[in-house]
PDB file of C-alpha atoms in Angstrom:
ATOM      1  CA  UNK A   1     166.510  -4.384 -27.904  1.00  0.00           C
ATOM      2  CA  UNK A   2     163.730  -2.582 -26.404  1.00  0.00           C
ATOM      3  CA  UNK A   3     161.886   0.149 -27.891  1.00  0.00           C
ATOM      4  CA  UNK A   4     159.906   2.442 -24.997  1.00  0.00           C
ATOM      5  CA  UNK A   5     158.638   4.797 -27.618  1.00  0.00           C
ATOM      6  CA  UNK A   6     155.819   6.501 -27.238  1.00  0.00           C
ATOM      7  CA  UNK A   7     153.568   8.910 -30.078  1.00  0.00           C
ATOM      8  CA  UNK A   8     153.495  12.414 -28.031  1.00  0.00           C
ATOM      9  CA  UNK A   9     149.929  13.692 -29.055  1.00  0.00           C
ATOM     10  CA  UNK A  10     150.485  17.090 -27.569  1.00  0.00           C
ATOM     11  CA  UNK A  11     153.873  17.767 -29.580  1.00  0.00           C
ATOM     12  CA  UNK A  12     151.827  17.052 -32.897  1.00  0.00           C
ATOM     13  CA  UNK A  13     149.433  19.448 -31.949  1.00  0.00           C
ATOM     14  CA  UNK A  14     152.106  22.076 -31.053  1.00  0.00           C
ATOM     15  CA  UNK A  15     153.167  21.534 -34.238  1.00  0.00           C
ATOM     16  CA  UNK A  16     150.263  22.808 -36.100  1.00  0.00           C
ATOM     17  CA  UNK A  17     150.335  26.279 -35.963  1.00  0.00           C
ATOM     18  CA  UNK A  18     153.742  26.192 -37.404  1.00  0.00           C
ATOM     19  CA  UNK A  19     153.138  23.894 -40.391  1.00  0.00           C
ATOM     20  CA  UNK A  20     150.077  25.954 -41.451  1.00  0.00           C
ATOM     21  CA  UNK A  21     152.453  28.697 -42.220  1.00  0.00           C
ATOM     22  CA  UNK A  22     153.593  26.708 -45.068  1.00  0.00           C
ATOM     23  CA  UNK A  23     149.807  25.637 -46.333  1.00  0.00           C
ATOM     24  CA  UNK A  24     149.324  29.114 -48.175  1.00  0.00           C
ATOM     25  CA  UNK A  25     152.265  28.234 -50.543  1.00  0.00           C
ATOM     26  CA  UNK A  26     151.564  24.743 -50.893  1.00  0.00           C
ATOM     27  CA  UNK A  27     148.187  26.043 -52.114  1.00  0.00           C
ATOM     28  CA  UNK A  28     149.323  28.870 -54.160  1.00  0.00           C
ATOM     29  CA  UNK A  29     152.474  27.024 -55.931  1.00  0.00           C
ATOM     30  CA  UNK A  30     149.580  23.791 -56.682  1.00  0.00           C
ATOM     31  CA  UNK A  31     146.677  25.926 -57.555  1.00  0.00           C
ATOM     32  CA  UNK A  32     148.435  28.445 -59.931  1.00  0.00           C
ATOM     33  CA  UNK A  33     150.406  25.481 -61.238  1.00  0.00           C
ATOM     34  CA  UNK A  34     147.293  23.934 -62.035  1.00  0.00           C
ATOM     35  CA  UNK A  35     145.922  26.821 -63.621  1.00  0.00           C
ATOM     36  CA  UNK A  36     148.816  27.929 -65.943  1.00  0.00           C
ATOM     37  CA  UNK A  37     149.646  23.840 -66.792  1.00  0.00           C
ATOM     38  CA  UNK A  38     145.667  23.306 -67.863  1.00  0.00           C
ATOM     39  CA  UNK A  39     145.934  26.135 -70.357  1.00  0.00           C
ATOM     40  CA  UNK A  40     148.981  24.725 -71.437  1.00  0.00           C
ATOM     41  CA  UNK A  41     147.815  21.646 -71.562  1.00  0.00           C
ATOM     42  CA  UNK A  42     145.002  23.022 -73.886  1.00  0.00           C
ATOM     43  CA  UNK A  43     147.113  24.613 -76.148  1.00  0.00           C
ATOM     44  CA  UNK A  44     149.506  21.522 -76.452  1.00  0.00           C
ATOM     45  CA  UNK A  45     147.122  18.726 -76.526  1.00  0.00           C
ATOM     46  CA  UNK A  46     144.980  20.591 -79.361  1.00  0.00           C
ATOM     47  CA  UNK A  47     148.568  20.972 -81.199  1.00  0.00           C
ATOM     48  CA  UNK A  48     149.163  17.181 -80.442  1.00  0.00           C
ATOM     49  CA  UNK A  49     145.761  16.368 -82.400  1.00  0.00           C
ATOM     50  CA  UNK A  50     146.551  18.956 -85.428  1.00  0.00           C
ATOM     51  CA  UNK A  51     146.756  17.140 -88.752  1.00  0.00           C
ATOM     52  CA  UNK A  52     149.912  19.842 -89.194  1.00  0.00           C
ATOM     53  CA  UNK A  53     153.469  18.192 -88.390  1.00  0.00           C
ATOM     54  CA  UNK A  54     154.786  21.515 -87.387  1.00  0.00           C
ATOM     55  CA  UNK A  55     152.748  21.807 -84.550  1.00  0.00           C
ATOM     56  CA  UNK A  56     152.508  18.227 -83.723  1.00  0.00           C
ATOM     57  CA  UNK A  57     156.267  17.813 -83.626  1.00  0.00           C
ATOM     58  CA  UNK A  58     157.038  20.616 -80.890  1.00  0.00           C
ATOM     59  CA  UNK A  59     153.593  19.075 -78.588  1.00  0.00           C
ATOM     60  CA  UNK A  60     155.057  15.428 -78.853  1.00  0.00           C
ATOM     61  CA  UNK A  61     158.647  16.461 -77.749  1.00  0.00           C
ATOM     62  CA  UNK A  62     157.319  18.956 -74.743  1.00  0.00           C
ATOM     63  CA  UNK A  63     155.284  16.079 -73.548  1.00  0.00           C
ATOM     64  CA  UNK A  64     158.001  13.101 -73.774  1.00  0.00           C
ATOM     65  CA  UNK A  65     160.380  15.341 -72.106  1.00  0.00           C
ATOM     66  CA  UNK A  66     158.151  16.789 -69.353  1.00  0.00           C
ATOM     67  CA  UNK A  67     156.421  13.111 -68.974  1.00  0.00           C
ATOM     68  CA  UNK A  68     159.649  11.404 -69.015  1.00  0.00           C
ATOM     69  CA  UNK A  69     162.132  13.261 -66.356  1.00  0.00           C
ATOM     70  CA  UNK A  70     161.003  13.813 -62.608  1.00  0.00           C
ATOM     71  CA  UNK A  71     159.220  16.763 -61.302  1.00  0.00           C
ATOM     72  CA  UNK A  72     162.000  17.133 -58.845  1.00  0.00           C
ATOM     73  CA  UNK A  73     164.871  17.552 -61.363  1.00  0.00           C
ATOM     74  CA  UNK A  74     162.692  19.911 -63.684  1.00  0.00           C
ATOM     75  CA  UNK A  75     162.259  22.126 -60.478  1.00  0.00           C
ATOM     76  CA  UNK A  76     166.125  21.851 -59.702  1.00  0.00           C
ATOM     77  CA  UNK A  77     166.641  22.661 -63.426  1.00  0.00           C
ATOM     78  CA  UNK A  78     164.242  25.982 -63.595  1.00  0.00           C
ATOM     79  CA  UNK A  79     165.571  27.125 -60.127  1.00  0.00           C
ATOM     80  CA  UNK A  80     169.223  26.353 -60.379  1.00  0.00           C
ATOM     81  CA  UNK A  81     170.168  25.671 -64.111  1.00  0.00           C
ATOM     82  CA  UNK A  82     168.107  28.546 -65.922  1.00  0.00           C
ATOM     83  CA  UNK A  83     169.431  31.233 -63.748  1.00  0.00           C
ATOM     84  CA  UNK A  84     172.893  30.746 -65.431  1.00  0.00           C
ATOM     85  CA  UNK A  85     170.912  30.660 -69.271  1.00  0.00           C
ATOM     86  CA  UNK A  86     169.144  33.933 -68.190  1.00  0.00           C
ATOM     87  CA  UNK A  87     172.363  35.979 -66.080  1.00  0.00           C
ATOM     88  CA  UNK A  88     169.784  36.758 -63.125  1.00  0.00           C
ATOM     89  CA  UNK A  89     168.340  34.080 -60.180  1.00  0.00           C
ATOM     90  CA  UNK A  90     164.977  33.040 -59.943  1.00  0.00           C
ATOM     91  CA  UNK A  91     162.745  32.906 -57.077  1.00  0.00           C
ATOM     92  CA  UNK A  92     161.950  29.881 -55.501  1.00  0.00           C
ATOM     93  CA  UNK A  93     158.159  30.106 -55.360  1.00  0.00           C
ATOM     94  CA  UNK A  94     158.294  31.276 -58.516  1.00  0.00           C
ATOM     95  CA  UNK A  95     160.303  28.247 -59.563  1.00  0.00           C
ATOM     96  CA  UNK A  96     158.032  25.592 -57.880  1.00  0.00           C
ATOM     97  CA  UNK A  97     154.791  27.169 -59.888  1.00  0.00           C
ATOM     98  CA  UNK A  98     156.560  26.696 -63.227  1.00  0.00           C
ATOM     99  CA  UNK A  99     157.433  23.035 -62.226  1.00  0.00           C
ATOM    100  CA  UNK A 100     154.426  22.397 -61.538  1.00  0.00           C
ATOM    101  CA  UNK A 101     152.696  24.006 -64.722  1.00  0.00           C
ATOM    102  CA  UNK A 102     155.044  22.480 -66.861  1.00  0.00           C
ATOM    103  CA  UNK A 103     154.766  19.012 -65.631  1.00  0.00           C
ATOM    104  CA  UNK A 104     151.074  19.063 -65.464  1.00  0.00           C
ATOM    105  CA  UNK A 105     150.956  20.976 -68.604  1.00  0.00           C
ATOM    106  CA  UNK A 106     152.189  17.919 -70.243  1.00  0.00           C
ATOM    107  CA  UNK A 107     149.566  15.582 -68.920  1.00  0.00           C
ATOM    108  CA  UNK A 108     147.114  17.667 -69.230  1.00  0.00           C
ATOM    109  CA  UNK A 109     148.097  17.596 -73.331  1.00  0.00           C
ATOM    110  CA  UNK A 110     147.821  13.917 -73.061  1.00  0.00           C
ATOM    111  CA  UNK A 111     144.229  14.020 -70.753  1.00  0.00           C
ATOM    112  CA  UNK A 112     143.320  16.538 -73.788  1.00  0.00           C
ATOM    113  CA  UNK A 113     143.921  14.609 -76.272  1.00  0.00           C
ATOM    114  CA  UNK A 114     142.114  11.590 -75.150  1.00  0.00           C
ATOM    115  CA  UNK A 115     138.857  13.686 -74.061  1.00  0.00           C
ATOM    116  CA  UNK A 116     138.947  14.946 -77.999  1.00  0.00           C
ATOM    117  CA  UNK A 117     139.276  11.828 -79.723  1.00  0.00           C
ATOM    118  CA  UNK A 118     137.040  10.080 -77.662  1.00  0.00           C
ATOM    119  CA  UNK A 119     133.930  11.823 -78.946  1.00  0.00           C
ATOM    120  CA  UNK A 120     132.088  10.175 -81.996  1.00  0.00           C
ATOM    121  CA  UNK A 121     133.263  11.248 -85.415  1.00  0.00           C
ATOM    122  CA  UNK A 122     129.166  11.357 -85.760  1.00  0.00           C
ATOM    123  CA  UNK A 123     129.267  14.498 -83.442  1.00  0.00           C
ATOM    124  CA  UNK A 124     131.063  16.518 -85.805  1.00  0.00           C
ATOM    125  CA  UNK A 125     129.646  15.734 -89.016  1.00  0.00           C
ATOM    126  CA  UNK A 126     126.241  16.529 -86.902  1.00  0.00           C
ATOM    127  CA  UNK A 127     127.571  19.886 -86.375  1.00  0.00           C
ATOM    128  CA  UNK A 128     128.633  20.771 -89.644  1.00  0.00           C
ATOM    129  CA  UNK A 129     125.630  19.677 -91.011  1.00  0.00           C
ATOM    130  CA  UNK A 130     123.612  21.866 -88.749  1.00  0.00           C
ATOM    131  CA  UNK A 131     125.704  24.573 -90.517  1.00  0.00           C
ATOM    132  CA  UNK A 132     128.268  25.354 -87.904  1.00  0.00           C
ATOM    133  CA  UNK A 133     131.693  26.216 -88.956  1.00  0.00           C
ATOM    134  CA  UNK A 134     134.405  23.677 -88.069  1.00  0.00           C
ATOM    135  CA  UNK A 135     136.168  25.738 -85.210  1.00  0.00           C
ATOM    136  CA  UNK A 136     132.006  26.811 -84.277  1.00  0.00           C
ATOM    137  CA  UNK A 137     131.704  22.666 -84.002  1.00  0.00           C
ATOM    138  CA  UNK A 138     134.706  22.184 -81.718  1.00  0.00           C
ATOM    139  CA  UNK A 139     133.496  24.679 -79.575  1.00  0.00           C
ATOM    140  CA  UNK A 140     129.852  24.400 -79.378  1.00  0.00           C
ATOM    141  CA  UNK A 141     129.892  20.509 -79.483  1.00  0.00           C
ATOM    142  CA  UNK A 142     132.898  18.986 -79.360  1.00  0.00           C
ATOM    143  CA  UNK A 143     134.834  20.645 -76.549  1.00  0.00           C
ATOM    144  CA  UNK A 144     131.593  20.498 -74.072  1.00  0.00           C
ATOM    145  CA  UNK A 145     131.300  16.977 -73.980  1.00  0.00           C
ATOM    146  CA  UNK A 146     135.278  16.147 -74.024  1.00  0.00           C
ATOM    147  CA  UNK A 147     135.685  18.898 -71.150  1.00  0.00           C
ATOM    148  CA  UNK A 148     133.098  16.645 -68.549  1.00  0.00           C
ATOM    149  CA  UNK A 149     134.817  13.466 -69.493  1.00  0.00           C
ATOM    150  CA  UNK A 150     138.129  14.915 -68.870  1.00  0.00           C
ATOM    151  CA  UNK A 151     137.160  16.102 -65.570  1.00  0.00           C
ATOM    152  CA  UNK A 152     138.132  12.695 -63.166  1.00  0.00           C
ATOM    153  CA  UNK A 153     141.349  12.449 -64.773  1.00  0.00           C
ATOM    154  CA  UNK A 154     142.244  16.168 -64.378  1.00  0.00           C
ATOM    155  CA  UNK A 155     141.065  15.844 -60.670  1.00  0.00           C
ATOM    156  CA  UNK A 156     143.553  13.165 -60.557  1.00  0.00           C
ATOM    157  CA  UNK A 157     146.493  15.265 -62.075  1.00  0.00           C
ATOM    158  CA  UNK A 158     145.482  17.971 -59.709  1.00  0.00           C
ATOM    159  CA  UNK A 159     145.983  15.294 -56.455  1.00  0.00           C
ATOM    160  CA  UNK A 160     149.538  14.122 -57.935  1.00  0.00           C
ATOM    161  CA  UNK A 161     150.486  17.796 -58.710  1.00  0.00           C
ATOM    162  CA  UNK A 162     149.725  18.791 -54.979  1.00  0.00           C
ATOM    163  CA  UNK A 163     151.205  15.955 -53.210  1.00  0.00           C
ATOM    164  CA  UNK A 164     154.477  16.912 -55.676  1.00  0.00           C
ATOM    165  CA  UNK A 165     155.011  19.976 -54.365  1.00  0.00           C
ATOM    166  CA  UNK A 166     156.274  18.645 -50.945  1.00  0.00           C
ATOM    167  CA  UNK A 167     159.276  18.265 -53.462  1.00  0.00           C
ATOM    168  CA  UNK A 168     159.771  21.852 -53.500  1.00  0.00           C
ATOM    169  CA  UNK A 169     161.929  21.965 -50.078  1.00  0.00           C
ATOM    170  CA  UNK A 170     164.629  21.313 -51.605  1.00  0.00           C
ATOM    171  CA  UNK A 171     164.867  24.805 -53.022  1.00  0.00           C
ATOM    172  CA  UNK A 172     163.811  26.295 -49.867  1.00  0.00           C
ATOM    173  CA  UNK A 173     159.987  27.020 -50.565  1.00  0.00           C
ATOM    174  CA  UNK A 174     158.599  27.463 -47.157  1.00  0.00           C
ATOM    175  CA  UNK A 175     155.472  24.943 -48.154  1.00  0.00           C
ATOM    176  CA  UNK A 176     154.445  22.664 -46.084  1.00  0.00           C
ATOM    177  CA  UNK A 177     157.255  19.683 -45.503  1.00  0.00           C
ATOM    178  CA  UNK A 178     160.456  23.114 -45.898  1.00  0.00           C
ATOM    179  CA  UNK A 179     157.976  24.241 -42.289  1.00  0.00           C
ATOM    180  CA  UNK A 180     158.207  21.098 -41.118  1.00  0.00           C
ATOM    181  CA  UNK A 181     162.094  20.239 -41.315  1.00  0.00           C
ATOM    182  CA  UNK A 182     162.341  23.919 -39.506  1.00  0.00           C
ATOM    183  CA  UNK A 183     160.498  22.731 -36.627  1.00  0.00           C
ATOM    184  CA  UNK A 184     161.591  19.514 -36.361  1.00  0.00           C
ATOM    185  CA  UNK A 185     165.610  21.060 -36.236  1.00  0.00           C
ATOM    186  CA  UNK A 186     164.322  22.764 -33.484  1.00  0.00           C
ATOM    187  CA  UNK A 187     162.097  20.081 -31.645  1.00  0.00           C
ATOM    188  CA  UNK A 188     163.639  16.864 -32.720  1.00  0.00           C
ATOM    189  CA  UNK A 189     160.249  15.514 -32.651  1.00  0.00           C
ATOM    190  CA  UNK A 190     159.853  13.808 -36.313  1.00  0.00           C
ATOM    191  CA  UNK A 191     156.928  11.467 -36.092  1.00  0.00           C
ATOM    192  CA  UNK A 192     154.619  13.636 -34.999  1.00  0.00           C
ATOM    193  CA  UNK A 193     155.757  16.368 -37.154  1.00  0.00           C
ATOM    194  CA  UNK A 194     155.250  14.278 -40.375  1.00  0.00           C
ATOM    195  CA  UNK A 195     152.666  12.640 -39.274  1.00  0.00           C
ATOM    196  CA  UNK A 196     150.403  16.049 -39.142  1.00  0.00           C
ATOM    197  CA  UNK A 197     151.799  17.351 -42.677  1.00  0.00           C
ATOM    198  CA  UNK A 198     150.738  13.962 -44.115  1.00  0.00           C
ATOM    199  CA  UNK A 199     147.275  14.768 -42.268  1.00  0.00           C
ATOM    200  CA  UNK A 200     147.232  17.956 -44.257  1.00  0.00           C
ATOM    201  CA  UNK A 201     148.098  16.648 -47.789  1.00  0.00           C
ATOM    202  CA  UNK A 202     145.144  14.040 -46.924  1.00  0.00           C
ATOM    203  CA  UNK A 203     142.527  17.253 -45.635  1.00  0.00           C
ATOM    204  CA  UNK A 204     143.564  18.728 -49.132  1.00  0.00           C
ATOM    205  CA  UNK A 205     143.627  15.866 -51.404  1.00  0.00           C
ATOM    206  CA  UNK A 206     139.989  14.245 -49.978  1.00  0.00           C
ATOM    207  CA  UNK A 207     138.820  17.741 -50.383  1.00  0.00           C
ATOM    208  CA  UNK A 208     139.270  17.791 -53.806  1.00  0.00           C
ATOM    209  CA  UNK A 209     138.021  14.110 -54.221  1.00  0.00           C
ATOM    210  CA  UNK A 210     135.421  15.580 -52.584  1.00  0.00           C
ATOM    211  CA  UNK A 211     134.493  17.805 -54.860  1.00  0.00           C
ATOM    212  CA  UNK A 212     135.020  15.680 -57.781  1.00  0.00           C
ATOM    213  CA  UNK A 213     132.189  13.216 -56.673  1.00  0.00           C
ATOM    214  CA  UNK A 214     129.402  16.271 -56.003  1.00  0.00           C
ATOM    215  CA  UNK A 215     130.594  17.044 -59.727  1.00  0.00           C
ATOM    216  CA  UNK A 216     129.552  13.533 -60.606  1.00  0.00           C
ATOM    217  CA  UNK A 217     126.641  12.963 -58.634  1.00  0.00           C
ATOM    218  CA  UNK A 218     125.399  16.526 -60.529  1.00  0.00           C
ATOM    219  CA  UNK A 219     125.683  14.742 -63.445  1.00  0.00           C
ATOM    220  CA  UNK A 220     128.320  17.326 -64.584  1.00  0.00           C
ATOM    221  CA  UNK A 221     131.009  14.411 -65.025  1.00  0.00           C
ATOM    222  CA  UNK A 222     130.664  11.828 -67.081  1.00  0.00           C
TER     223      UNK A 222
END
């Protein structure tokens, strides 16, 4: 067989215009995501820690669960199961941000939880012997110096939480890959379609990366 194929430039350029439509919700369902899953990842991976069963018990389970079943079926689940718990739908976007917040949420709890224990024991004893309180110590000296060596694994979450919502099509989110399949009904030109929305995850991902390495080269990671 012979193939004459041939990558047509111009039609991935024409494209464009059309996918960046769709970047303003990729951004807003990954960023607010991010935001909502790293306070609960806070809240659960300090409840993971706790010396109290009661509120390690609930943390373990909302991690395992979260950590255990894809992204995709947790966003089918909010969007299409927990309309019928509630009696009312649920907006897509608004679906796709809770997905995401959730999921991340729980590996957050786990990033957390290893930024915590990893400091010294020493460090806390030296701030209750300075006279600080123990909730005083976690914030003045613990939490500072588990927070910078959390930071390269959280950038990491926040690259695998962006790159998941190209899931999000599936429940008609107009992000980034939903724009795509629209213009590619209409043009029939794939490759070059998915070639450009794989450019733009990459432009958003290396930004962040980016970022993350002026962070360390600041000295504000480590």
């Amino acid at each position: 067989m012979e193939f004459n194929f041939q990558f047509d430039w111009q039609a991935a350029i024409d494209s464009l215009p059309f996918l960046l439509k769709g970047l303003p919700y990729t951004l807003l369902i990954s960023f607010a995501g991010l935001a909502i899953g790293f306070v609960v990842g806070i809240v659960f991976g300090l409840m993971r820690i706790s010396p109290t069963r009661w509120l390690r018990f609930p943390a373990v389970v909302y991690i395992e669960v979260f950590r255990g079943t894809p992204v995709l079926v947790q966003v089918l689940f909010i969007f299409y199961g927990l309309p019928t718990l509630l009696g009312g739908p649920i907006n897509a976007l608004t679906a796709g941000i809770a997905a995401i917040a959730l999921n991340a949420g729980a590996y957050i709890s786990e990033i957390v939880r290893g930024g915590v224990q990893s400091i010294e024991r020493g460090q806390r004893e030296a701030g209750l012997s300075l006279g600080l309180s123990p909730p005083q110590t976690f914030r003045y000296v613990i939490w500072p110096q588990a927070l910078r060596r959390m930071i390269p694994a959280l950038g990491n979450q926040g690259i695998v939480s962006i790159k998941d919502t190209s899931l999000f099509s599936v429940i008609g989110v107009g992000e980034l890959v939903r724009q795509g399949q629209v213009y590619i009904a209409n043009t029939f030109t794939a490759l070059e379609v998915y070639f450009m929305i794989a450019l733009l995850y990459l432009a958003i991902t290396l930004s962040l990366s980016l970022a993350l390495s002026l962070l360390e080269r600041k000295g504000l990671v480590g």
